[in-house]
XYZ file of C-alpha atoms in Angstrom:
540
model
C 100.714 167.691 -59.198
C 104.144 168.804 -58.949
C 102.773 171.398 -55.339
C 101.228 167.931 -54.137
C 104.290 165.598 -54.732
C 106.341 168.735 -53.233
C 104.130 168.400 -49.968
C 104.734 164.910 -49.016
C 108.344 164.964 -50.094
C 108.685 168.183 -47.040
C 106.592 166.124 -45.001
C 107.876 162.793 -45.449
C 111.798 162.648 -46.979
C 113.587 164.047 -43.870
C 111.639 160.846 -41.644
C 113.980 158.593 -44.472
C 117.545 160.740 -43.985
C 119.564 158.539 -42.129
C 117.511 155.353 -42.653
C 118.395 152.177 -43.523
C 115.724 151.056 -45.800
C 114.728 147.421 -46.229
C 113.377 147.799 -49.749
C 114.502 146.592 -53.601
C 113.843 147.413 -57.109
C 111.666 144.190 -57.778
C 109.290 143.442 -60.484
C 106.757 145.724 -59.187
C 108.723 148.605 -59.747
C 110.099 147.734 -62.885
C 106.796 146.693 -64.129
C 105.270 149.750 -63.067
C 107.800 151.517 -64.834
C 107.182 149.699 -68.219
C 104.020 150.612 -67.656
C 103.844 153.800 -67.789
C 106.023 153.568 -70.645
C 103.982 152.158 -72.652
C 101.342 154.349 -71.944
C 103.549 157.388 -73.035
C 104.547 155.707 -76.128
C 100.774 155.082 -77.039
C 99.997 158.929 -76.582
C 102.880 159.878 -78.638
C 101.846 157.623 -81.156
C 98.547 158.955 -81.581
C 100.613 162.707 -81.279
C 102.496 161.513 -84.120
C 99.279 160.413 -86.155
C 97.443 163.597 -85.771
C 99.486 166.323 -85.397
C 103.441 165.395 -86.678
C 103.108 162.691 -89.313
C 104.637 164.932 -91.794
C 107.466 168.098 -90.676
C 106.427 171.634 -90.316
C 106.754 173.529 -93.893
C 106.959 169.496 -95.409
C 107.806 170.796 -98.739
C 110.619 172.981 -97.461
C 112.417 170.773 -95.309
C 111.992 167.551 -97.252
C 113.726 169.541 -100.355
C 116.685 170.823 -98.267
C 117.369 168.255 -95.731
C 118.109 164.308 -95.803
C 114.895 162.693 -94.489
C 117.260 160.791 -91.486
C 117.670 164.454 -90.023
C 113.859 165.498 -90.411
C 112.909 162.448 -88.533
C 115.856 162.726 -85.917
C 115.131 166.114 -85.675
C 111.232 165.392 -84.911
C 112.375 163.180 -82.039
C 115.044 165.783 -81.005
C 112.307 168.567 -80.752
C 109.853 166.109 -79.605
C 112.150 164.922 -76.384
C 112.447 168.223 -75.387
C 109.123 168.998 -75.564
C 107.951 166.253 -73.336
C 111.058 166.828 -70.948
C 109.688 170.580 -70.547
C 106.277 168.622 -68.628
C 108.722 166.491 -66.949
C 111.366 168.165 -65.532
C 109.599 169.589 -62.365
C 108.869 166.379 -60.678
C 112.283 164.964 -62.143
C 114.271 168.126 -59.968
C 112.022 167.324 -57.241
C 112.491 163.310 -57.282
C 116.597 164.155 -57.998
C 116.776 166.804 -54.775
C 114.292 164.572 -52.843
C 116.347 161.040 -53.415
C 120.061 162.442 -52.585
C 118.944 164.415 -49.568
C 116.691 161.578 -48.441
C 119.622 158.543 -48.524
C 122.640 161.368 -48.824
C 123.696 160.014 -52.581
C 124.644 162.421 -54.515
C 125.068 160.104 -57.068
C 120.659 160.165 -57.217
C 121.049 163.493 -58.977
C 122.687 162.011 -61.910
C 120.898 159.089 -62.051
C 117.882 160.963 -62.273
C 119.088 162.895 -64.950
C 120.343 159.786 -66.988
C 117.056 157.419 -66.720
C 114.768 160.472 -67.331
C 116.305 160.991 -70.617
C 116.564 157.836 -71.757
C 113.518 157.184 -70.298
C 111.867 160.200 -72.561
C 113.620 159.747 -75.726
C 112.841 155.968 -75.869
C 109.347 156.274 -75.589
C 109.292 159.189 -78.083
C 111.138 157.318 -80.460
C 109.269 154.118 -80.208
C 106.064 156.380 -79.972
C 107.418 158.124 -83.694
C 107.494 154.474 -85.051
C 104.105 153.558 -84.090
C 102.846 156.764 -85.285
C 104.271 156.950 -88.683
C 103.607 153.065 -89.249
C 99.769 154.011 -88.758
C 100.425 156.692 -90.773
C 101.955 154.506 -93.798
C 98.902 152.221 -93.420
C 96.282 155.280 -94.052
C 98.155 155.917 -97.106
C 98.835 152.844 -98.716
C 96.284 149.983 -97.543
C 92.489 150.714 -99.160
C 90.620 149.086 -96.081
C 92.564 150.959 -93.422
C 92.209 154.979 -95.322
C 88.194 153.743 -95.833
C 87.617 152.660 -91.975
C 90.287 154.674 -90.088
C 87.694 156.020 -87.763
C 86.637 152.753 -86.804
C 89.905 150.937 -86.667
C 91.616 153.760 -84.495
C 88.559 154.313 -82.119
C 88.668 150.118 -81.703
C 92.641 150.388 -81.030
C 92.326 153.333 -78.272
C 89.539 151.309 -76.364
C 91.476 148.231 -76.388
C 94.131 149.863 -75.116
C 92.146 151.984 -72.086
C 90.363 148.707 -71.575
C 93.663 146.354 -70.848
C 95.220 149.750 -69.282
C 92.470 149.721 -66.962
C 93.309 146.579 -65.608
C 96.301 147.409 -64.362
C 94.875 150.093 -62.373
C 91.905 148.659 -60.747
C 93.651 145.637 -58.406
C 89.912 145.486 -57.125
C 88.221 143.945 -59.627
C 88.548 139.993 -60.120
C 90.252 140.182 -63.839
C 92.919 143.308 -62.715
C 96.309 142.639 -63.817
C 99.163 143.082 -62.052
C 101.933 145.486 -62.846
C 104.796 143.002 -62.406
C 102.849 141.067 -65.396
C 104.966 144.282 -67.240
C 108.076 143.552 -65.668
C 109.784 141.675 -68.165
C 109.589 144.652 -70.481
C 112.861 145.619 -70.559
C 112.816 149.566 -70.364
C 111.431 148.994 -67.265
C 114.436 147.887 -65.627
C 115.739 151.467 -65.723
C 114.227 151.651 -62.355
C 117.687 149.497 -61.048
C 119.683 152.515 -62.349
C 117.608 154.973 -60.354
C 118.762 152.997 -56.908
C 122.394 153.659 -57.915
C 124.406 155.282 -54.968
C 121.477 154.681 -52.609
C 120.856 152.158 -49.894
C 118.120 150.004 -52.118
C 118.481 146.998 -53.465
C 119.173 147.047 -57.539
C 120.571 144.163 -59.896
C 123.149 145.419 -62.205
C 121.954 142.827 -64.186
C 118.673 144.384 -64.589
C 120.443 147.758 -64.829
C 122.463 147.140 -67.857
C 120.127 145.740 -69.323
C 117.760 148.081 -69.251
C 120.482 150.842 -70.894
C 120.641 148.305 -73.848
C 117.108 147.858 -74.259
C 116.724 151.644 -74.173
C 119.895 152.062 -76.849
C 118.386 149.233 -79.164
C 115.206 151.260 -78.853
C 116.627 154.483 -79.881
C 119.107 153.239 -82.715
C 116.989 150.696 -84.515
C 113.813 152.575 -83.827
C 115.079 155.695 -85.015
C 116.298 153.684 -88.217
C 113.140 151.907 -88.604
C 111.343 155.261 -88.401
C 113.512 156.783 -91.293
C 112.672 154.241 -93.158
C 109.076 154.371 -92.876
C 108.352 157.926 -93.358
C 110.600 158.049 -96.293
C 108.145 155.605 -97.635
C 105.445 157.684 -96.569
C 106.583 161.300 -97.329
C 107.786 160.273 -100.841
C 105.450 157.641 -101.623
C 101.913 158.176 -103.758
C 98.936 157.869 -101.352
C 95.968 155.928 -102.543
C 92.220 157.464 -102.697
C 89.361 155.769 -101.564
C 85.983 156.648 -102.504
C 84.643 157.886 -99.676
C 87.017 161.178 -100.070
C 85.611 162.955 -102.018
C 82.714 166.116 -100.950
C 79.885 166.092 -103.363
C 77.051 168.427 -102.481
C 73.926 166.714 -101.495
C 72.094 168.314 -104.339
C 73.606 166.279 -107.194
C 73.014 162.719 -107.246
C 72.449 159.551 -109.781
C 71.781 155.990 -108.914
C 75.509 156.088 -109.076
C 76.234 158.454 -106.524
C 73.533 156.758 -104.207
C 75.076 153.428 -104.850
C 78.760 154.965 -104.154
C 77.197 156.356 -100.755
C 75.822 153.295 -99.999
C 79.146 151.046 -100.172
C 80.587 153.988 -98.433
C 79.044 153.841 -95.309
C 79.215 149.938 -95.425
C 78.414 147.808 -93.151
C 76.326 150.304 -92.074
C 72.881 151.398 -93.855
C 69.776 153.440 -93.704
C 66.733 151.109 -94.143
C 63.322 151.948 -94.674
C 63.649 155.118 -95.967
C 64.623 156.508 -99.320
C 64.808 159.607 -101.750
C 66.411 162.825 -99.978
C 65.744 162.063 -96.527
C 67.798 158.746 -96.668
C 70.454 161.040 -98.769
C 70.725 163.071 -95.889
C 71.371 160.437 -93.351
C 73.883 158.839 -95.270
C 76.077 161.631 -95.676
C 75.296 162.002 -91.911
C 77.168 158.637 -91.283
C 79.424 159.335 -94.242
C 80.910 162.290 -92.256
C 80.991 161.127 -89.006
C 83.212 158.311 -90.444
C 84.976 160.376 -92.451
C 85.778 162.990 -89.658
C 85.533 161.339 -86.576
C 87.287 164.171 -84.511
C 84.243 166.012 -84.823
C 82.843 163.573 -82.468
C 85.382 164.185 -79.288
C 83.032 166.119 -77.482
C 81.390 163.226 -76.819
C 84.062 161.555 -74.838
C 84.187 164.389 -72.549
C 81.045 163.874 -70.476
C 81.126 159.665 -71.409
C 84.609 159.829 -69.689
C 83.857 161.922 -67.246
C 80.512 160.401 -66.175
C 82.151 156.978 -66.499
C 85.022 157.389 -64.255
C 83.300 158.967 -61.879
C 80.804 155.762 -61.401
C 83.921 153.627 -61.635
C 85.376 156.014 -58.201
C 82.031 155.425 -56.681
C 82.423 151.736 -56.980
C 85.868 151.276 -55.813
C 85.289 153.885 -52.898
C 82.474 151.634 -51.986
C 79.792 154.123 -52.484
C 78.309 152.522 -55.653
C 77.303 149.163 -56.855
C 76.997 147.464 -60.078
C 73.170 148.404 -59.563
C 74.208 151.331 -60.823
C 75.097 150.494 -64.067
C 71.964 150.307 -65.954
C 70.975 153.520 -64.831
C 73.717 155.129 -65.803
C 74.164 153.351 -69.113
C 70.419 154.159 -70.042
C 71.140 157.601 -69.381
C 74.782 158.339 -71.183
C 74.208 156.097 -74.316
C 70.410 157.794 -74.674
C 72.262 160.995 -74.490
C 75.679 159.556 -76.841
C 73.276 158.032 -79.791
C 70.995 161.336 -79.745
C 73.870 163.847 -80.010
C 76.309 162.238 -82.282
C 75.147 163.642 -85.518
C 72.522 166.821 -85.594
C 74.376 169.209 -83.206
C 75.655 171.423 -85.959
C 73.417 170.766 -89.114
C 73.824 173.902 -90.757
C 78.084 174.179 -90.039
C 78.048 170.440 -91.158
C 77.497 171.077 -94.806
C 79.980 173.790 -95.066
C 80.254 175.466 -98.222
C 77.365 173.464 -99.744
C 74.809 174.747 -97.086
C 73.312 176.813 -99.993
C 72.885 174.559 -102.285
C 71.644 172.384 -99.464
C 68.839 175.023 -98.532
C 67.625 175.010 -101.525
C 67.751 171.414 -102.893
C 66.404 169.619 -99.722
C 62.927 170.000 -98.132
C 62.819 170.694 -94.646
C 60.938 167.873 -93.804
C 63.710 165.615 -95.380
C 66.446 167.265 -94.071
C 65.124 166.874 -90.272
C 63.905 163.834 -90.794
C 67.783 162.729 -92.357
C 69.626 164.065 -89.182
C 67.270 161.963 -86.911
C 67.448 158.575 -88.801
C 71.117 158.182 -88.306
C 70.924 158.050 -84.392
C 67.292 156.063 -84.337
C 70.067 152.908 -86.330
C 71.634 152.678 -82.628
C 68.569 152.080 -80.691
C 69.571 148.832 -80.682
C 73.159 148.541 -79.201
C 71.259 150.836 -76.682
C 68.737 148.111 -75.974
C 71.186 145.551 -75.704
C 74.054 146.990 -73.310
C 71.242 149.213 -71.319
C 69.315 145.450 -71.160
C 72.308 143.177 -70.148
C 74.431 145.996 -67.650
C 70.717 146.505 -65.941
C 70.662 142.412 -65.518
C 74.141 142.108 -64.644
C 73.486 145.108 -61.861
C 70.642 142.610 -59.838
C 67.499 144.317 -61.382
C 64.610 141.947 -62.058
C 63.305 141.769 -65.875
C 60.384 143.959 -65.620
C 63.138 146.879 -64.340
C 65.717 146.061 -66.645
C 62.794 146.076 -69.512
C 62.032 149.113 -67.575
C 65.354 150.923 -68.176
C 66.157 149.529 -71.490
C 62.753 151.546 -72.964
C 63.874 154.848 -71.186
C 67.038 154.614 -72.927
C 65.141 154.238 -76.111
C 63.146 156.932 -75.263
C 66.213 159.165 -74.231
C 67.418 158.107 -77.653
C 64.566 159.150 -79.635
C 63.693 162.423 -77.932
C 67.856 163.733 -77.596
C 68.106 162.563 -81.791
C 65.197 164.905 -82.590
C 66.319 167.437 -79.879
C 69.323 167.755 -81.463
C 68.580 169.366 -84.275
C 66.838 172.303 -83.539
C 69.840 173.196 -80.428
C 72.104 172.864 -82.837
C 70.390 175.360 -85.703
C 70.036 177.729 -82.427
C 73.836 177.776 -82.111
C 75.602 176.723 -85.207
C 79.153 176.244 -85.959
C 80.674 177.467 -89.135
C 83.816 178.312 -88.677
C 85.980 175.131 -89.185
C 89.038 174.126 -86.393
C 91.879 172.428 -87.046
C 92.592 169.166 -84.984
C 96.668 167.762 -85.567
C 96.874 167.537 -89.433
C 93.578 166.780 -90.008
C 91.900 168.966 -92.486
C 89.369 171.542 -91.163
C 86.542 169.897 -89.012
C 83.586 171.455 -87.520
C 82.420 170.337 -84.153
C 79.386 171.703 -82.579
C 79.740 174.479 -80.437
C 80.315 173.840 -76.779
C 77.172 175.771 -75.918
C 74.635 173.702 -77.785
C 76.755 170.223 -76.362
C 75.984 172.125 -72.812
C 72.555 172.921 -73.273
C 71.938 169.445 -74.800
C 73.204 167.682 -71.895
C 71.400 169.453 -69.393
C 67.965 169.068 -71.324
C 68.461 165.306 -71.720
C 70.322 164.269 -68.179
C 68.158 165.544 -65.946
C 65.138 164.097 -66.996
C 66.610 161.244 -68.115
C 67.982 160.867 -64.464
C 64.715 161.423 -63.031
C 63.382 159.052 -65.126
C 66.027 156.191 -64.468
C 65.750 156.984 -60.857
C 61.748 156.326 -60.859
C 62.560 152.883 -61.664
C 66.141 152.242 -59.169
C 65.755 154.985 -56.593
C 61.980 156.408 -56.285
C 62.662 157.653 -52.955
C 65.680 159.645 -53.661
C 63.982 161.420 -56.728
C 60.350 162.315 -54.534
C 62.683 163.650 -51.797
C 65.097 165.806 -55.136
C 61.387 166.722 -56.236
C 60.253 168.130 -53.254
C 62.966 170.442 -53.169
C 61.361 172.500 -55.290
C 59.267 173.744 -52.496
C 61.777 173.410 -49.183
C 64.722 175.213 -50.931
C 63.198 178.210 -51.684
C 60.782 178.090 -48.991
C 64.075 177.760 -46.336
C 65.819 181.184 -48.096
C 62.679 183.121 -47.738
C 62.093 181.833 -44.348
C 65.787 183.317 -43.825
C 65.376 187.025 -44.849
C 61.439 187.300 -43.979
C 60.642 189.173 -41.233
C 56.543 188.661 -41.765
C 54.205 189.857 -44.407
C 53.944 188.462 -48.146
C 57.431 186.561 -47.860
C 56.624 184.853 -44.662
C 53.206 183.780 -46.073
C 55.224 182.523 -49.660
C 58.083 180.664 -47.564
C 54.721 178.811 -45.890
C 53.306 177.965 -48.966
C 56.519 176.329 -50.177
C 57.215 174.483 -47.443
C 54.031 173.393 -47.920
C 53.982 172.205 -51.228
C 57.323 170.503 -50.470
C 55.879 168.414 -47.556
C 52.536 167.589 -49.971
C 55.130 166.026 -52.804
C 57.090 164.456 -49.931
C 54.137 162.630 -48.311
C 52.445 161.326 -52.056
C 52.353 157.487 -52.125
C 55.616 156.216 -53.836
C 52.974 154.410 -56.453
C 50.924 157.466 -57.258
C 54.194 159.456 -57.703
C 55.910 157.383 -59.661
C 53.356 156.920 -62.306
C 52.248 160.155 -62.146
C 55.269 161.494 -62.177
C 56.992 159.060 -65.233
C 53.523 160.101 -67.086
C 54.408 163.023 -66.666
C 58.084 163.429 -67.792
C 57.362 160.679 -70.452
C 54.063 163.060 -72.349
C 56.743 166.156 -71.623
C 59.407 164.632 -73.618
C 57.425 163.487 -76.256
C 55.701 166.979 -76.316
C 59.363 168.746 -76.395
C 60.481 166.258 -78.778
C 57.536 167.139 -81.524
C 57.707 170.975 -80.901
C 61.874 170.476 -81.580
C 60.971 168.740 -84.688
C 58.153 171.463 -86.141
C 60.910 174.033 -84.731
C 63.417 172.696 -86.680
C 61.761 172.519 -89.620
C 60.525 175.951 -89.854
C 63.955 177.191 -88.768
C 65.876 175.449 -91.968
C 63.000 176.343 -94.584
C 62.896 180.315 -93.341
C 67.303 180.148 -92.499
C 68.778 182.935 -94.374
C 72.462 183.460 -95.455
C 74.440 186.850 -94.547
């Protein structure tokens, strides 16, 4: 970022020198500001969570320092930190600014705001953090849900962030909503020396915000980890990690109000013992669950681009949805069975039948079929499907569901995980490996987009389809000079021209037959295979 932002400043600063530029500071820019400001505060918040609630070496330091200087220090060391990422495009703004309106003054300026600037959201971010920290230690209902409570608080957050960043869509926000927020106003101070318009007003005031924000917050924050470095933290029952091999009705009752609200109906004895400690440690643990977010992010933003650009529609949507929460519900608890269990996996092997093991990994991710019948349902009416489509897609993403949940397994006994990573100052978790989340993601999304694009785009996927046979008829057809190749290259560009000229009817039952018998086929193989695999899995 810091080569792009040096571009335009060669390219477009020297057209300002000299300039007399009709602009302000208004509350656009200071709200913009704010903005971001709050966004850094939330990340260092969640920094502070997960990796710093407590010092480096906590017993040392908390015996031989006050706890005012561990904390001060932490924001110190913190500041500095965050000022390392920020300094390149803070010289560049600084050099750009006083050559651009000849102020001098600019590279001070810069200096001044970006510090206070830094430091006040890492303070306010260190008060946040150890405040949610505090409440994991001393409030029951907060330690037992913490998984759910923080992953609710981070998608509120995107969501109302995401507001502000989309003007195009009828319920954006504006920035200058923010610009009452009074560390904002900072942006006056940057205009100092400099021929745009700034309120001193605004200026001042945001240099007393900012000092209020360091003092008290700073003081507040002492406060609060002394509480929560010193204090006794409470344990809730759903701490502690029994082997699946022992239980009594009281264990299984224990379990049960564990995972509450949720539940495993239907089933019972080992198999539903298995699934709740399935939910148990995804609750538990939810970091083990990031990799998840990587390809939901990443596929959602990219369909949120696609809209904006103009290139996509809300017709998209169901497709989409079908597709990423068929994949989401199937992967989120058997991609490392045999690294879940951890030093238990003997007793495991030899306490649990195959059958019921399997069988406990699938039933977890078969409990969200319906939230994936729902949204898939009500995104594929809201895109302008009719209800025979939208039925249409809802049932592929219950199929998606059912056949990635039983997929899972068997990818995941392929390429386990067993050595544990450490994520902030979480205990040792065990994610799957990123090989079985790759291979599991190409096995269900491509499929699952041919499937979805049977019923939105039959077209596109004949003319994908019949690729198969003009691609690699095309390359030969390059390098062949006669003989076997030349007669191979025909054949392919004949088979590619036969898919290409089915009717769109007989192809896309045929075809959806066929991917639909295939999947189930897969799916039932994956289950025998992972069967056999966990009764003949041997320890070394």
């Amino acid at each position: 970022m810091t080569l792009l932002l040096t571009g335009f400043a060669v390219l477009f600063v020297p057209e300002l020198r000299g300039t007399d530029p009709e602009f302000s500071i208004n509350r656009i820019v200071r709200g913009t500001l704010a903005m971001l400001w709050v966004f850094g505060t939330f990340m260092l918040a969640q920094r502070t969570t997960t990796a710093h609630s407590k010092p480096v070496a906590d017993a040392f330091v908390l015996t031989t320092v006050s706890p005012r200087t561990a904390v001060v220090g932490g924001i110190v060391a913190e500041s500095l930190r965050v000022l390392t990422y920020v300094f390149p495009v803070g010289l560049l703004l600084a050099i750009s600014g006083a050559y651009a309106f000849s102020a001098p003054l600019t590279l001070l300026a810069v200096s001044l705001v970006g510090s206070l600037y830094v430091a006040s959201a890492v303070t306010a971010g260190r008060l946040l953090g150890y405040c949610a920290a505090w409440l994991v230690a001393n409030v029951p209902f907060v330690a037992r849900h913490k998984g759910v409570l923080g992953g609710t608080v981070v998608m509120l957050f995107f969501g109302i962030y995401f507001l502000f960043q989309v003007p195009q869509l009828p319920i954006s926000i504006s920035p200058a909503t923010l610009g009452v927020i009074p560390t904002g106003w900072l942006a006056d101070l940057l205009a100092v020396g400099t021929p745009i318009g700034w309120s001193s007003t605004h200026a001042l005031g945001g240099v007393v915000a900012v000092s209020v924000v360091l003092i008290g917050g700073s003081w507040l924050s002492e406060r609060i980890a002394t509480s929560f470095w010193f204090g006794e933290s409470i344990t809730v029952s759903d701490t502690g990690k029994t082997s699946v091999s022992t239980r009594t009705e009281g264990d299984q009752r224990a379990l049960e109000r564990a995972i509450s609200p949720l539940g495993v109906p239907f089933i019972t004895g080992p198999t539903r013992h298995v699934a709740e400690w399935s939910l148990l440690r995804a609750r538990r643990e939810p970091q083990r669950l990031n990799f998840l977010l990587i390809p939901v992010f990443g596929g959602g933003s990219a369909l949120v681009n696609m809209m904006l650009q103009g290139s996509g529609s809300l017709a998209i949507l169901g497709p989409a949805i079908a597709v990423l929460l068929g994949w989401t519900a199937g992967a989120a608890f058997g991609l490392n069975p045999f690294g879940d269990e951890g030093a238990v996996l003997p007793t495991t092997l030899t306490a649990v039948s195959g059958r019921a093991f399997v069988r406990g990994l699938i039933a977890p991710s078969l409990l969200f079929a319906p939230v994936v019948t729902v949204v898939t349902l009500v995104t594929a009416l809201v895109g302008g499907y009719g209800l025979l489509a939208a039925i249409a897609l809802t049932l592929i993403g219950c199929f998606l569901t059912v056949v990635g949940t039983t997929l899972a397994p068997i990818v995941g006994m392929w390429f386990p995980r067993y050595s544990a990573i450490r994520i902030g100052n979480s205990d040792g978790v065990r994610p799957p490996r990123l090989l079985a989340g790759v291979l599991h993601v190409v096995l269900m999304w491509l499929p699952g987009a041919a499937l979805v694009g049977l019923v939105a785009a039959p077209e596109l996927v004949r003319l994908a389809l019949s690729g198969i046979g003009y691609i690699p008829g095309f390359i030969l057809g390059l390098v062949a000079s006669g003989g076997v190749l030349t007669t191979l290259a025909s054949s392919l560009n004949d088979a590619g021209a036969t898919i290409q000229g089915l009717p769109l009817t007989a192809f896309r039952s045929g075809f959806g037959i066929l991917l639909v018998f295939g999947g189930l086929l897969v799916a039932w193989r994956a289950y025998r295979g992972a069967i056999r695999r966990f009764e003949t899995h041997e320890l070394h």
